Coordinates of C-alpha atoms in Angstrom, one line a residue:
Chain A
M1 CA 129.2 9.6 -72.5
T2 CA 126.1 9.0 -74.6
Q3 CA 124.9 12.1 -76.4
K4 CA 121.1 12.8 -76.6
I5 CA 120.0 14.0 -80.1
I6 CA 118.1 17.2 -79.5
D7 CA 119.1 19.7 -82.2
K8 CA 119.6 20.3 -85.9
Q9 CA 123.4 20.6 -85.7
Q10 CA 123.7 17.1 -84.2
V11 CA 121.6 15.7 -86.9
S12 CA 123.7 17.4 -89.6
N13 CA 126.8 16.0 -88.0
I14 CA 125.3 12.5 -88.1
L15 CA 124.3 12.9 -91.8
D16 CA 127.9 13.9 -92.5
Q17 CA 129.5 11.2 -90.4
Y18 CA 127.7 8.0 -91.6
D19 CA 127.1 6.4 -94.9
Y20 CA 125.3 3.2 -93.6
F21 CA 122.3 3.3 -91.4
I22 CA 121.3 -0.1 -90.1
F23 CA 117.9 -0.3 -88.4
D24 CA 116.3 -2.8 -86.1
C25 CA 112.6 -2.9 -87.1
D26 CA 110.3 -3.7 -84.2
G27 CA 110.4 -0.8 -81.7
V28 CA 112.4 1.4 -84.1
I29 CA 110.5 1.4 -87.4
W30 CA 107.2 0.0 -86.3
L31 CA 105.4 -1.4 -83.2
G32 CA 103.6 -4.5 -84.4
D33 CA 101.6 -3.2 -87.4
H34 CA 101.9 0.5 -86.6
I35 CA 104.6 2.6 -88.1
L36 CA 106.3 5.1 -85.7
P37 CA 106.0 8.9 -86.3
S38 CA 108.2 10.5 -89.0
V39 CA 109.9 7.2 -89.9
V40 CA 108.8 7.3 -93.5
E41 CA 110.2 10.8 -93.8
T42 CA 113.5 9.9 -92.1
I43 CA 114.1 6.9 -94.4
D44 CA 113.2 9.1 -97.4
L45 CA 115.6 11.8 -96.2
L46 CA 118.5 9.4 -95.7
K47 CA 117.9 7.8 -99.2
K48 CA 117.8 11.3 -100.8
R49 CA 121.2 12.0 -99.2
G50 CA 122.6 8.9 -100.8
K51 CA 122.8 6.9 -97.6
K52 CA 122.6 3.1 -97.6
V53 CA 119.8 1.9 -95.4
I54 CA 119.6 -1.6 -94.1
F55 CA 116.9 -3.3 -92.0
V56 CA 117.7 -6.1 -89.6
T57 CA 115.4 -8.3 -87.6
N58 CA 115.7 -11.3 -85.4
N59 CA 112.2 -12.4 -86.2
S60 CA 112.7 -15.6 -88.3
S61 CA 109.0 -16.2 -89.1
K62 CA 109.2 -14.1 -92.2
S63 CA 111.5 -14.3 -95.3
R64 CA 112.9 -11.2 -96.9
N65 CA 110.1 -11.2 -99.5
D66 CA 107.6 -11.3 -96.6
Y67 CA 109.3 -8.2 -95.1
L68 CA 109.2 -6.3 -98.4
Q69 CA 105.5 -6.8 -98.4
K70 CA 105.3 -5.6 -94.8
F71 CA 107.3 -2.4 -95.6
N72 CA 105.0 -1.7 -98.5
K73 CA 101.9 -2.3 -96.4
I74 CA 103.1 -0.1 -93.6
G75 CA 103.9 2.8 -95.9
I76 CA 107.6 2.5 -96.6
Q77 CA 108.0 2.2 -100.3
G78 CA 110.8 1.1 -102.5
I79 CA 112.8 -1.1 -100.1
T80 CA 114.7 -3.8 -102.0
K81 CA 115.6 -7.3 -101.0
D82 CA 119.3 -6.4 -100.5
E83 CA 118.3 -3.9 -97.8
V84 CA 116.6 -6.4 -95.6
F85 CA 118.5 -8.9 -93.3
G86 CA 116.4 -11.3 -91.2
S87 CA 117.7 -14.1 -89.0
S88 CA 116.0 -16.5 -91.4
Y89 CA 118.1 -15.2 -94.3
A90 CA 121.2 -15.0 -92.1
S91 CA 120.7 -18.6 -91.2
A92 CA 120.3 -19.7 -94.8
V93 CA 123.4 -17.7 -95.8
Y94 CA 125.4 -19.2 -92.9
I95 CA 124.5 -22.7 -94.1
N96 CA 125.3 -21.9 -97.7
K97 CA 128.4 -19.6 -97.5
I98 CA 130.0 -20.5 -94.2
M99 CA 129.1 -24.2 -93.7
K100 CA 129.1 -24.6 -97.5
L101 CA 126.5 -27.4 -97.2
P102 CA 126.0 -29.0 -100.6
T103 CA 122.5 -28.3 -102.0
D104 CA 121.8 -32.0 -102.3
K105 CA 121.6 -32.1 -98.5
K106 CA 118.4 -31.3 -96.8
V107 CA 117.8 -29.1 -93.8
W108 CA 115.5 -30.0 -90.8
V109 CA 113.6 -26.9 -89.7
L110 CA 112.0 -26.2 -86.3
G111 CA 110.4 -22.9 -87.3
E112 CA 108.2 -21.2 -89.7
S113 CA 108.0 -20.4 -93.4
G114 CA 110.5 -17.6 -93.3
I115 CA 113.3 -20.1 -92.8
E116 CA 111.9 -22.5 -95.3
Q117 CA 111.7 -19.8 -98.1
E118 CA 115.2 -18.5 -97.6
L119 CA 116.6 -22.0 -97.7
H120 CA 114.5 -22.9 -100.8
D121 CA 115.9 -19.7 -102.5
L122 CA 119.4 -21.0 -102.0
G123 CA 118.5 -24.4 -103.4
Y124 CA 117.9 -26.5 -100.3
E125 CA 115.1 -28.9 -99.7
T126 CA 113.6 -28.6 -96.2
L127 CA 111.9 -31.0 -93.8
G128 CA 109.8 -30.2 -90.8
G129 CA 108.9 -26.5 -90.6
T130 CA 105.3 -25.9 -91.7
D131 CA 104.7 -29.6 -92.8
P132 CA 101.0 -29.9 -91.9
S133 CA 101.4 -33.6 -90.9
L134 CA 103.4 -32.4 -87.9
S135 CA 100.7 -30.0 -86.8
A136 CA 97.6 -32.2 -86.9
E137 CA 95.9 -32.4 -83.6
G138 CA 97.1 -35.4 -81.7
A139 CA 100.4 -35.5 -83.6
G140 CA 102.0 -34.1 -80.6
A141 CA 101.5 -37.3 -78.6
S142 CA 102.4 -39.8 -81.2
D143 CA 105.8 -41.5 -80.7
D144 CA 105.4 -43.6 -83.8
H145 CA 105.0 -40.8 -86.3
P146 CA 106.9 -41.8 -89.5
L147 CA 109.1 -38.7 -89.3
L148 CA 110.2 -39.6 -85.8
K149 CA 110.8 -43.3 -86.6
N150 CA 112.6 -42.8 -89.9
L151 CA 115.2 -40.1 -89.9
D152 CA 116.3 -38.8 -93.3
D153 CA 120.0 -39.5 -93.7
S154 CA 120.4 -36.7 -96.2
V155 CA 119.7 -34.0 -93.5
G156 CA 122.9 -32.0 -93.2
A157 CA 121.8 -29.2 -90.9
V158 CA 119.2 -28.4 -88.2
V159 CA 117.8 -24.8 -88.1
T160 CA 115.9 -23.9 -85.0
G161 CA 113.9 -20.7 -84.5
L162 CA 110.6 -19.3 -83.3
T163 CA 107.3 -21.1 -84.1
S164 CA 103.9 -20.5 -82.6
K165 CA 102.9 -23.9 -84.0
L166 CA 105.3 -25.6 -81.6
N167 CA 104.3 -29.1 -80.4
Y168 CA 106.0 -32.0 -78.6
L169 CA 106.4 -34.1 -81.8
K170 CA 108.4 -31.3 -83.5
L171 CA 110.6 -30.9 -80.5
C172 CA 111.2 -34.7 -80.4
I173 CA 112.0 -35.1 -84.1
T174 CA 114.4 -32.1 -83.8
L175 CA 116.1 -33.9 -80.9
Q176 CA 116.6 -37.0 -83.0
Y177 CA 118.4 -35.0 -85.6
L178 CA 120.5 -33.3 -83.0
L179 CA 121.5 -36.7 -81.5
K180 CA 122.0 -38.4 -84.9
D181 CA 125.4 -39.6 -86.0
N182 CA 127.0 -38.9 -82.7
K183 CA 125.6 -35.4 -82.5
S184 CA 127.5 -34.3 -85.7
V185 CA 124.7 -32.7 -87.7
P186 CA 125.3 -28.9 -87.4
F187 CA 122.9 -27.1 -85.0
I188 CA 122.0 -23.6 -86.2
A189 CA 119.9 -21.1 -84.1
T190 CA 118.2 -18.2 -85.9
N191 CA 118.5 -16.1 -82.7
I192 CA 118.3 -16.6 -79.0
D193 CA 115.9 -13.9 -77.8
S194 CA 114.3 -15.5 -74.7
T195 CA 111.0 -13.7 -75.2
F196 CA 108.9 -12.4 -78.1
P197 CA 107.0 -9.1 -77.3
S198 CA 103.4 -9.2 -78.7
H199 CA 100.5 -7.0 -77.9
G200 CA 102.0 -5.8 -74.6
K201 CA 102.8 -9.4 -73.4
L202 CA 106.0 -11.3 -73.4
L203 CA 105.5 -14.6 -75.3
I204 CA 108.0 -17.5 -75.6
G205 CA 110.9 -16.5 -77.8
A206 CA 113.1 -18.5 -80.2
G207 CA 115.8 -18.8 -77.5
S208 CA 113.5 -20.5 -75.1
I209 CA 112.4 -23.1 -77.7
I210 CA 116.0 -23.7 -78.5
Q211 CA 116.9 -24.1 -74.8
A212 CA 114.5 -27.1 -74.7
V213 CA 116.2 -29.0 -77.6
S214 CA 119.6 -27.8 -76.4
Y215 CA 119.1 -29.2 -72.9
A216 CA 117.6 -32.5 -74.2
S217 CA 120.5 -33.1 -76.6
G218 CA 123.3 -31.8 -74.4
R219 CA 124.4 -29.5 -77.2
T220 CA 124.6 -25.7 -77.7
P221 CA 124.0 -24.2 -81.1
D222 CA 127.1 -24.3 -83.4
A223 CA 126.0 -20.9 -84.7
I224 CA 123.6 -18.2 -83.6
C225 CA 122.6 -16.1 -86.6
G226 CA 120.6 -13.2 -85.0
K227 CA 121.7 -10.1 -83.2
P228 CA 123.9 -9.5 -81.3
N229 CA 125.9 -12.4 -82.8
Q230 CA 128.2 -11.2 -85.6
S231 CA 127.2 -13.8 -88.2
M232 CA 124.5 -11.5 -89.5
M233 CA 126.8 -8.4 -89.3
N234 CA 129.4 -10.4 -91.3
T235 CA 126.8 -11.2 -93.9
I236 CA 125.9 -7.5 -94.2
K237 CA 129.5 -6.5 -94.4
A238 CA 130.2 -9.2 -97.0
E239 CA 127.5 -7.6 -99.2
N240 CA 128.7 -4.1 -98.5
P241 CA 132.5 -4.0 -98.9
D242 CA 132.8 -0.3 -98.0
L243 CA 131.2 -1.0 -94.6
Q244 CA 133.6 -3.9 -94.2
K245 CA 136.6 -1.6 -94.8
T246 CA 135.3 1.3 -92.6
P247 CA 132.7 0.1 -90.1
S248 CA 132.9 3.4 -88.3
R249 CA 131.0 4.9 -91.3
G250 CA 128.0 2.8 -90.1
L251 CA 125.4 3.7 -87.5
M252 CA 123.4 0.9 -85.9
V253 CA 119.9 2.1 -84.7
G254 CA 118.0 0.0 -82.2
D255 CA 115.7 -0.1 -79.2
R256 CA 117.5 -2.8 -77.1
L257 CA 120.8 -2.3 -75.4
N258 CA 121.6 -6.1 -75.1
T259 CA 120.9 -7.0 -78.7
D260 CA 120.9 -4.0 -81.1
I261 CA 123.5 -1.8 -79.4
Q262 CA 125.7 -4.8 -78.7
F263 CA 125.3 -5.9 -82.3
G264 CA 126.6 -2.5 -83.5
L265 CA 129.4 -2.1 -80.9
Q266 CA 130.8 -5.6 -81.6
G267 CA 130.7 -4.8 -85.3
G268 CA 132.8 -1.7 -84.8
L269 CA 129.9 0.7 -85.7
D270 CA 128.6 3.7 -83.8
T271 CA 125.2 3.3 -82.3
L272 CA 121.9 5.1 -81.7
L273 CA 119.4 3.9 -79.1
V274 CA 115.8 5.0 -79.6
L275 CA 113.3 5.0 -76.7
T276 CA 110.2 3.8 -78.7
G277 CA 110.7 0.2 -77.7
I278 CA 112.2 -1.6 -74.8
E279 CA 114.6 0.9 -73.1
T280 CA 113.9 4.1 -71.2
E281 CA 116.0 7.3 -70.4
N282 CA 116.7 5.4 -67.1
S283 CA 118.4 2.5 -68.8
V284 CA 120.6 4.9 -70.8
Q285 CA 121.8 6.5 -67.5
S286 CA 122.5 3.2 -65.8
V287 CA 124.1 1.2 -68.6
D288 CA 127.8 0.2 -68.2
M289 CA 130.1 2.6 -70.1
T290 CA 131.4 -0.3 -72.3
A291 CA 127.9 -1.1 -73.4
A292 CA 126.6 2.4 -73.9
P293 CA 125.3 3.7 -77.3
T294 CA 127.0 6.6 -79.0
Y295 CA 123.8 8.5 -79.1
Y296 CA 120.2 8.2 -78.0
A297 CA 117.0 9.9 -79.1
D298 CA 113.3 9.8 -78.1
K299 CA 112.5 8.3 -81.5
L300 CA 114.0 7.7 -84.9
G301 CA 111.7 10.3 -86.5
D302 CA 113.6 13.0 -84.5
L303 CA 116.3 12.9 -87.2
Y304 CA 113.8 14.2 -89.7
E305 CA 111.9 16.5 -87.3
L306 CA 114.9 18.2 -85.8
L307 CA 116.3 19.0 -89.3
D308 CA 113.8 22.0 -89.6
H309 CA 110.9 19.8 -90.7
N310 CA 108.5 20.3 -87.8
Chain B
M1 CA 134.2 -50.7 -53.7
T2 CA 130.9 -51.7 -55.2
Q3 CA 130.0 -55.3 -54.5
K4 CA 128.4 -57.4 -57.3
I5 CA 125.5 -59.6 -56.0
I6 CA 126.3 -63.1 -57.2
D7 CA 125.6 -65.6 -54.4
K8 CA 123.0 -66.6 -51.8
Q9 CA 125.0 -65.4 -48.8
Q10 CA 125.1 -61.9 -50.1
V11 CA 121.3 -61.9 -50.6
S12 CA 120.8 -63.3 -47.1
N13 CA 123.0 -60.5 -45.7
I14 CA 120.9 -57.9 -47.7
L15 CA 117.7 -59.4 -46.3
D16 CA 119.1 -59.1 -42.8
Q17 CA 120.5 -55.7 -43.2
Y18 CA 117.5 -53.7 -44.7
D19 CA 113.9 -53.1 -43.7
Y20 CA 113.0 -50.7 -46.5
F21 CA 113.4 -51.4 -50.2
I22 CA 112.8 -48.4 -52.4
F23 CA 112.6 -49.2 -56.2
D24 CA 112.7 -47.0 -59.2
C25 CA 110.2 -48.5 -61.7
D26 CA 111.2 -48.1 -65.3
G27 CA 114.4 -50.1 -66.0
V28 CA 114.1 -51.9 -62.6
I29 CA 110.6 -53.3 -62.3
W30 CA 109.5 -52.9 -65.9
L31 CA 110.6 -51.8 -69.3
G32 CA 107.7 -49.9 -70.7
D33 CA 104.8 -52.4 -70.5
H34 CA 107.0 -55.5 -69.9
I35 CA 107.8 -56.7 -66.4
L36 CA 111.4 -57.8 -65.9
P37 CA 112.2 -61.5 -65.0
S38 CA 111.6 -62.7 -61.4
V39 CA 110.5 -59.3 -60.2
V40 CA 107.1 -60.5 -59.1
E41 CA 108.8 -63.2 -57.0
T42 CA 111.3 -60.8 -55.6
I43 CA 108.7 -58.4 -54.4
D44 CA 106.7 -61.3 -53.0
L45 CA 109.7 -62.6 -51.2
L46 CA 110.5 -59.2 -49.6
K47 CA 106.9 -58.7 -48.5
K48 CA 106.8 -62.2 -46.9
R49 CA 109.9 -61.3 -45.0
G50 CA 108.1 -58.3 -43.6
K51 CA 110.0 -55.7 -45.6
K52 CA 108.5 -52.4 -46.5
V53 CA 108.6 -51.9 -50.3
I54 CA 108.2 -48.5 -51.9
F55 CA 108.1 -47.6 -55.6
V56 CA 109.3 -44.2 -56.8
T57 CA 109.1 -42.7 -60.3
N58 CA 109.9 -39.4 -61.9
N59 CA 107.2 -39.8 -64.5
S60 CA 104.5 -37.3 -63.5
S61 CA 102.0 -38.2 -66.2
K62 CA 100.4 -40.7 -63.9
S63 CA 98.8 -40.4 -60.5
R64 CA 99.3 -42.9 -57.7
N65 CA 96.0 -44.5 -58.6
D66 CA 97.1 -44.8 -62.2
Y67 CA 100.3 -46.6 -61.0
L68 CA 98.3 -49.0 -58.9
Q69 CA 96.4 -50.0 -62.1
K70 CA 99.7 -50.4 -63.9
F71 CA 101.1 -52.7 -61.2
N72 CA 98.0 -54.8 -61.3
K73 CA 98.0 -55.0 -65.1
I74 CA 101.6 -55.9 -65.2
G75 CA 101.2 -58.7 -62.7
I76 CA 102.3 -57.3 -59.3
Q77 CA 99.3 -57.6 -57.1
G78 CA 98.4 -56.0 -53.8
I79 CA 100.4 -52.8 -54.0
T80 CA 98.8 -50.0 -52.0
K81 CA 98.7 -46.3 -52.5
D82 CA 101.1 -45.6 -49.6
E83 CA 103.8 -47.7 -51.3
V84 CA 103.9 -45.5 -54.5
F85 CA 105.6 -42.1 -54.8
G86 CA 105.5 -40.4 -58.2
S87 CA 106.8 -36.9 -58.9
S88 CA 103.2 -35.8 -59.4
Y89 CA 102.3 -36.9 -55.9
A90 CA 105.6 -35.4 -54.5
S91 CA 104.7 -32.1 -56.1
A92 CA 101.2 -32.0 -54.7
V93 CA 102.6 -32.9 -51.2
Y94 CA 105.2 -30.2 -51.5
I95 CA 102.6 -27.6 -52.3
N96 CA 100.3 -28.7 -49.5
K97 CA 102.8 -29.7 -46.7
I98 CA 105.9 -27.6 -47.4
M99 CA 104.5 -24.5 -49.1
K100 CA 101.3 -24.8 -47.1
L101 CA 99.3 -23.3 -50.0
P102 CA 95.7 -22.7 -48.8
T103 CA 93.2 -24.9 -50.7
D104 CA 91.2 -21.9 -51.9
K105 CA 94.2 -21.1 -54.1
K106 CA 94.4 -22.6 -57.6
V107 CA 97.4 -24.3 -59.3
W108 CA 98.4 -23.7 -62.9
V109 CA 99.6 -27.0 -64.4
L110 CA 101.9 -27.5 -67.4
G111 CA 101.6 -31.3 -67.5
E112 CA 99.3 -34.2 -67.6
S113 CA 96.5 -35.7 -65.6
G114 CA 98.8 -37.3 -63.0
I115 CA 99.6 -33.9 -61.5
E116 CA 95.9 -32.7 -61.8
Q117 CA 94.6 -35.8 -59.9
E118 CA 97.1 -35.6 -57.1
L119 CA 96.3 -31.9 -56.6
H120 CA 92.6 -32.5 -56.7
D121 CA 93.0 -35.3 -54.1
L122 CA 94.5 -32.7 -51.8
G123 CA 91.7 -30.2 -52.4
Y124 CA 93.2 -27.9 -55.0
E125 CA 91.5 -26.7 -58.2
T126 CA 93.8 -26.8 -61.2
L127 CA 94.0 -24.7 -64.4
G128 CA 95.8 -25.7 -67.6
G129 CA 96.9 -29.3 -67.6
T130 CA 94.6 -31.4 -69.8
D131 CA 92.0 -28.5 -70.5
P132 CA 90.9 -29.4 -74.0
S133 CA 90.5 -25.7 -75.0
L134 CA 94.3 -25.4 -74.8
S135 CA 95.0 -28.4 -77.1
A136 CA 92.7 -27.6 -80.0
E137 CA 94.5 -27.4 -83.3
G138 CA 95.4 -23.8 -83.9
A139 CA 95.2 -22.9 -80.2
G140 CA 99.0 -22.9 -80.3
A141 CA 99.2 -19.8 -82.4
S142 CA 96.5 -17.7 -80.8
D143 CA 97.8 -14.8 -78.7
D144 CA 94.4 -13.7 -77.8
H145 CA 93.3 -16.9 -76.1
P146 CA 91.1 -15.9 -73.1
L147 CA 93.4 -17.9 -70.7
L148 CA 96.4 -15.9 -72.0
K149 CA 94.7 -12.6 -71.8
N150 CA 93.0 -13.0 -68.4
L151 CA 95.2 -14.5 -65.8
D152 CA 93.5 -15.9 -62.7
D153 CA 94.6 -14.0 -59.6
S154 CA 93.9 -16.9 -57.4
V155 CA 96.7 -19.0 -58.9
G156 CA 99.1 -19.6 -56.0
A157 CA 101.6 -22.0 -57.6
V158 CA 102.8 -23.2 -61.0
V159 CA 103.6 -26.9 -61.5
T160 CA 105.6 -27.9 -64.6
G161 CA 106.2 -31.4 -65.8
L162 CA 106.2 -33.7 -68.8
T163 CA 103.4 -33.4 -71.4
S164 CA 103.3 -34.9 -74.8
K165 CA 100.4 -32.5 -75.6
L166 CA 102.8 -29.5 -75.3
N167 CA 102.1 -26.5 -77.5
Y168 CA 103.1 -22.8 -77.8
L169 CA 100.0 -21.5 -76.1
K170 CA 100.6 -23.7 -73.0
L171 CA 104.2 -22.5 -72.7
C172 CA 103.1 -18.9 -73.2
I173 CA 100.4 -19.0 -70.5
T174 CA 102.8 -20.7 -68.1
L175 CA 105.3 -17.9 -68.8
Q176 CA 102.6 -15.3 -67.8
Y177 CA 102.1 -17.0 -64.4
L178 CA 105.8 -17.2 -63.9
L179 CA 106.2 -13.5 -64.6
K180 CA 103.1 -12.5 -62.6
D181 CA 103.3 -10.3 -59.5
N182 CA 107.0 -9.6 -60.0
K183 CA 107.8 -13.3 -60.4
S184 CA 106.4 -14.2 -57.0
V185 CA 104.2 -17.2 -57.8
P186 CA 106.1 -20.3 -56.7
F187 CA 107.6 -22.4 -59.5
I188 CA 107.5 -26.2 -58.9
A189 CA 109.2 -28.7 -61.3
T190 CA 108.0 -32.3 -61.0
N191 CA 111.5 -33.5 -62.1
I192 CA 114.3 -32.3 -64.4
D193 CA 115.1 -35.4 -66.5
S194 CA 116.3 -34.0 -69.8
T195 CA 115.0 -36.9 -71.8
F196 CA 112.3 -39.5 -71.7
P197 CA 113.2 -42.9 -73.0
S198 CA 110.5 -44.5 -75.0
H199 CA 110.6 -47.4 -77.5
G200 CA 114.4 -47.2 -77.8
K201 CA 114.4 -43.5 -78.5
L202 CA 115.1 -40.5 -76.3
L203 CA 112.1 -38.1 -76.4
I204 CA 111.9 -34.7 -74.8
G205 CA 111.9 -34.9 -71.0
A206 CA 110.2 -32.8 -68.3
G207 CA 113.5 -31.0 -67.7
S208 CA 113.7 -29.8 -71.3
I209 CA 110.2 -28.4 -71.3
I210 CA 110.9 -26.7 -68.0
Q211 CA 114.1 -25.2 -69.4
A212 CA 112.0 -23.3 -72.0
V213 CA 109.8 -21.5 -69.5
S214 CA 112.8 -21.1 -67.1
Y215 CA 114.9 -19.3 -69.7
A216 CA 111.9 -17.2 -70.9
S217 CA 111.0 -16.1 -67.4
G218 CA 114.6 -15.8 -66.1
R219 CA 113.6 -18.0 -63.1
T220 CA 114.8 -21.4 -61.9
P221 CA 112.3 -23.7 -60.2
D222 CA 111.8 -23.0 -56.5
A223 CA 111.5 -26.8 -55.9
I224 CA 112.3 -29.9 -57.9
C225 CA 110.3 -32.8 -56.6
G226 CA 111.7 -35.8 -58.5
K227 CA 114.9 -37.8 -58.0
P228 CA 117.6 -37.1 -57.1
N229 CA 116.2 -34.1 -55.3
Q230 CA 115.5 -34.9 -51.7
S231 CA 111.9 -33.4 -51.6
M232 CA 110.5 -36.8 -52.6
M233 CA 112.8 -38.7 -50.1
N234 CA 111.7 -36.3 -47.3
T235 CA 108.1 -37.1 -48.2
I236 CA 108.8 -40.8 -48.0
K237 CA 110.7 -40.4 -44.7
A238 CA 107.9 -38.3 -43.3
E239 CA 105.4 -41.1 -43.9
N240 CA 107.9 -43.8 -42.7
P241 CA 109.3 -42.5 -39.4
D242 CA 111.6 -45.6 -38.8
L243 CA 113.4 -44.8 -42.1
Q244 CA 113.6 -41.2 -41.0
K245 CA 115.4 -42.3 -37.8
T246 CA 117.7 -44.9 -39.4
P247 CA 118.1 -44.3 -43.2
S248 CA 120.9 -46.9 -43.3
R249 CA 118.1 -49.6 -42.9
G250 CA 116.9 -48.6 -46.3
L251 CA 118.2 -49.8 -49.7
M252 CA 117.5 -47.7 -52.8
V253 CA 117.4 -49.8 -56.0
G254 CA 117.7 -48.1 -59.4
D255 CA 119.1 -48.3 -62.9
R256 CA 120.6 -44.7 -63.2
L257 CA 123.6 -43.6 -61.3
N258 CA 122.9 -39.8 -61.6
T259 CA 119.3 -40.0 -60.4
D260 CA 118.4 -43.2 -58.5
I261 CA 121.8 -43.9 -56.9
Q262 CA 122.3 -40.2 -56.1
F263 CA 118.8 -40.1 -54.6
G264 CA 119.7 -43.0 -52.3
L265 CA 123.1 -41.7 -51.4
Q266 CA 121.9 -38.2 -50.6
G267 CA 119.2 -39.6 -48.4
G268 CA 121.7 -41.7 -46.4
L269 CA 120.5 -45.0 -47.7
D270 CA 122.6 -47.9 -49.2
T271 CA 122.1 -48.4 -52.9
L272 CA 121.8 -51.2 -55.4
L273 CA 122.3 -50.6 -59.1
V274 CA 120.7 -53.0 -61.6
L275 CA 121.9 -53.3 -65.2
T276 CA 118.4 -53.8 -66.8
G277 CA 118.1 -50.1 -67.7
I278 CA 120.5 -47.3 -68.5
E279 CA 123.8 -48.4 -67.0
T280 CA 126.3 -51.1 -67.9
E281 CA 129.0 -53.0 -66.1
N282 CA 131.3 -50.4 -67.6
S283 CA 129.6 -47.5 -65.9
V284 CA 130.0 -49.2 -62.6
Q285 CA 133.7 -49.6 -63.1
S286 CA 134.2 -46.0 -64.2
V287 CA 132.0 -44.1 -61.7
D288 CA 133.6 -41.8 -59.2
M289 CA 133.9 -43.5 -55.7
T290 CA 131.7 -40.8 -54.1
A291 CA 128.9 -41.6 -56.5
A292 CA 129.3 -45.4 -56.5
P293 CA 126.4 -47.7 -55.4
T294 CA 126.9 -50.1 -52.5
Y295 CA 126.0 -53.1 -54.7
Y296 CA 125.2 -53.9 -58.2
A297 CA 123.4 -56.8 -59.9
D298 CA 122.5 -57.9 -63.4
K299 CA 118.9 -57.6 -62.5
L300 CA 116.6 -57.1 -59.5
G301 CA 115.2 -60.7 -59.9
D302 CA 118.6 -62.0 -59.0
L303 CA 117.7 -61.5 -55.3
Y304 CA 115.0 -64.2 -55.7
E305 CA 116.9 -66.4 -58.1
L306 CA 120.1 -66.5 -56.1
L307 CA 118.3 -67.5 -52.9
D308 CA 118.0 -71.1 -54.1
H309 CA 114.9 -70.5 -56.3
N310 CA 116.4 -71.3 -59.7

């Protein structure tokens, strides 16, 4: 039975019970460019108590460096690179550590600069991505674009994620690499969220773009690096050996049952659902017991406010 | 057991047995812009014998008028509009005759001018499609485009098909209409071919584009108008009552087992597979008996050549 966080004692127990606090960002820490109430104070409180805070996001458009800038801009100071895990970083780590792709191989990117930067940081050259020659007006229609005609034999992986600069040409070249060498080039998805919430609308998510090249090639991704898939959790654990040993000392905080809470549950962590994003009190009541969070709260900032700070 | 057409007697029997000859175009009549050998003569022969010839294509980028121009240009003269069925026309007929959408309703189009023209011919106003404001460079990224922000309440159907001018904005607006009014606006797919063969490459097909908006919206198309779906066959039969009554007097000629031959089989017609497109002698030998064509031939032009014309 999911417990609602409503008093100081519950917060004290949580502070005693967990060493690692892993946060989804959008809908938990911020909504678009607006930070949610008492979040700065909550993060500060946790850090003062010696807790390890980690931020995870499925949005692959930004690199970890981009996210550090966003944290600063939004008013959360002092976050370091090792505290941020995006699906772009998780994808680059997957290619480097799990696939062990030699760095003289290139990576074809259907996505934005976040993926490119993380791959460059690990020593890979990328093709596609933000290459302006692929975005020029009219390029979408051209079936004799040099990049479509002449595939690069040194491409050793294809990474697919969200891009608002999507066009037909980029999809078609991605398809060529997925079909190449009897479909043997590894196919990595940053995440498979079907939609991308923005300004109160649901836009096309990474997963829907990936569906297009997946259906065309007759392939499903060899790895999905975003939540709830455990690739990203395994990366976090690999860099935090104490969490690896005792996942129950970790609390995953998120606003979506089917990604964030699943991500925590599958990783063996306890979970806290906040109602500042996608889910409502109603969804907590109706969720299947096996998928229910350990706790829920109206907002993340309640941890700070309930601890006698309001 | 599929019979290979190799002699005059077999061709004579075929000419006796069938009144309607329905042809897929690409891989049967032409390959891209090149007409296949003895096709002009075969069509001419059939017409002289009083046969009804009908051309069907899943390619929705062209209207029937566009196809008449292509037939002329490629050297097949005298084809009339009632002899051509494209998935763009089939989609327009579906909206008009089956859905009975009033003509004061508009249709949102994710596709090219073929769909627009066929809908205009039936009295509908279209939105989207080739609207240049949706294709401008940079439009793909804009989540405050007026067409994304302000949906048109008079849109009564969404038609989705192939477009090489695809971008993120077009996908996102299409998604808004598919989600609108509790997902109640009918969702029509011209066809669901996963790929589009062009110049020896497989490019992204209509079906792969449709997968993206289908996955994002959590909907599957309410109707698929291309082969092998029977919507197009039913439209052909509605305009050819004798074929309706006796489908076994019709012969469907195609180059793909899973679309053309299925299309004929499901419509109760006999079928002829030609080996000038996708399939090989090998695929004929290995196909399941229930999906096998009645006949196969090296090429369509063999009907003419075997009848003592070579």
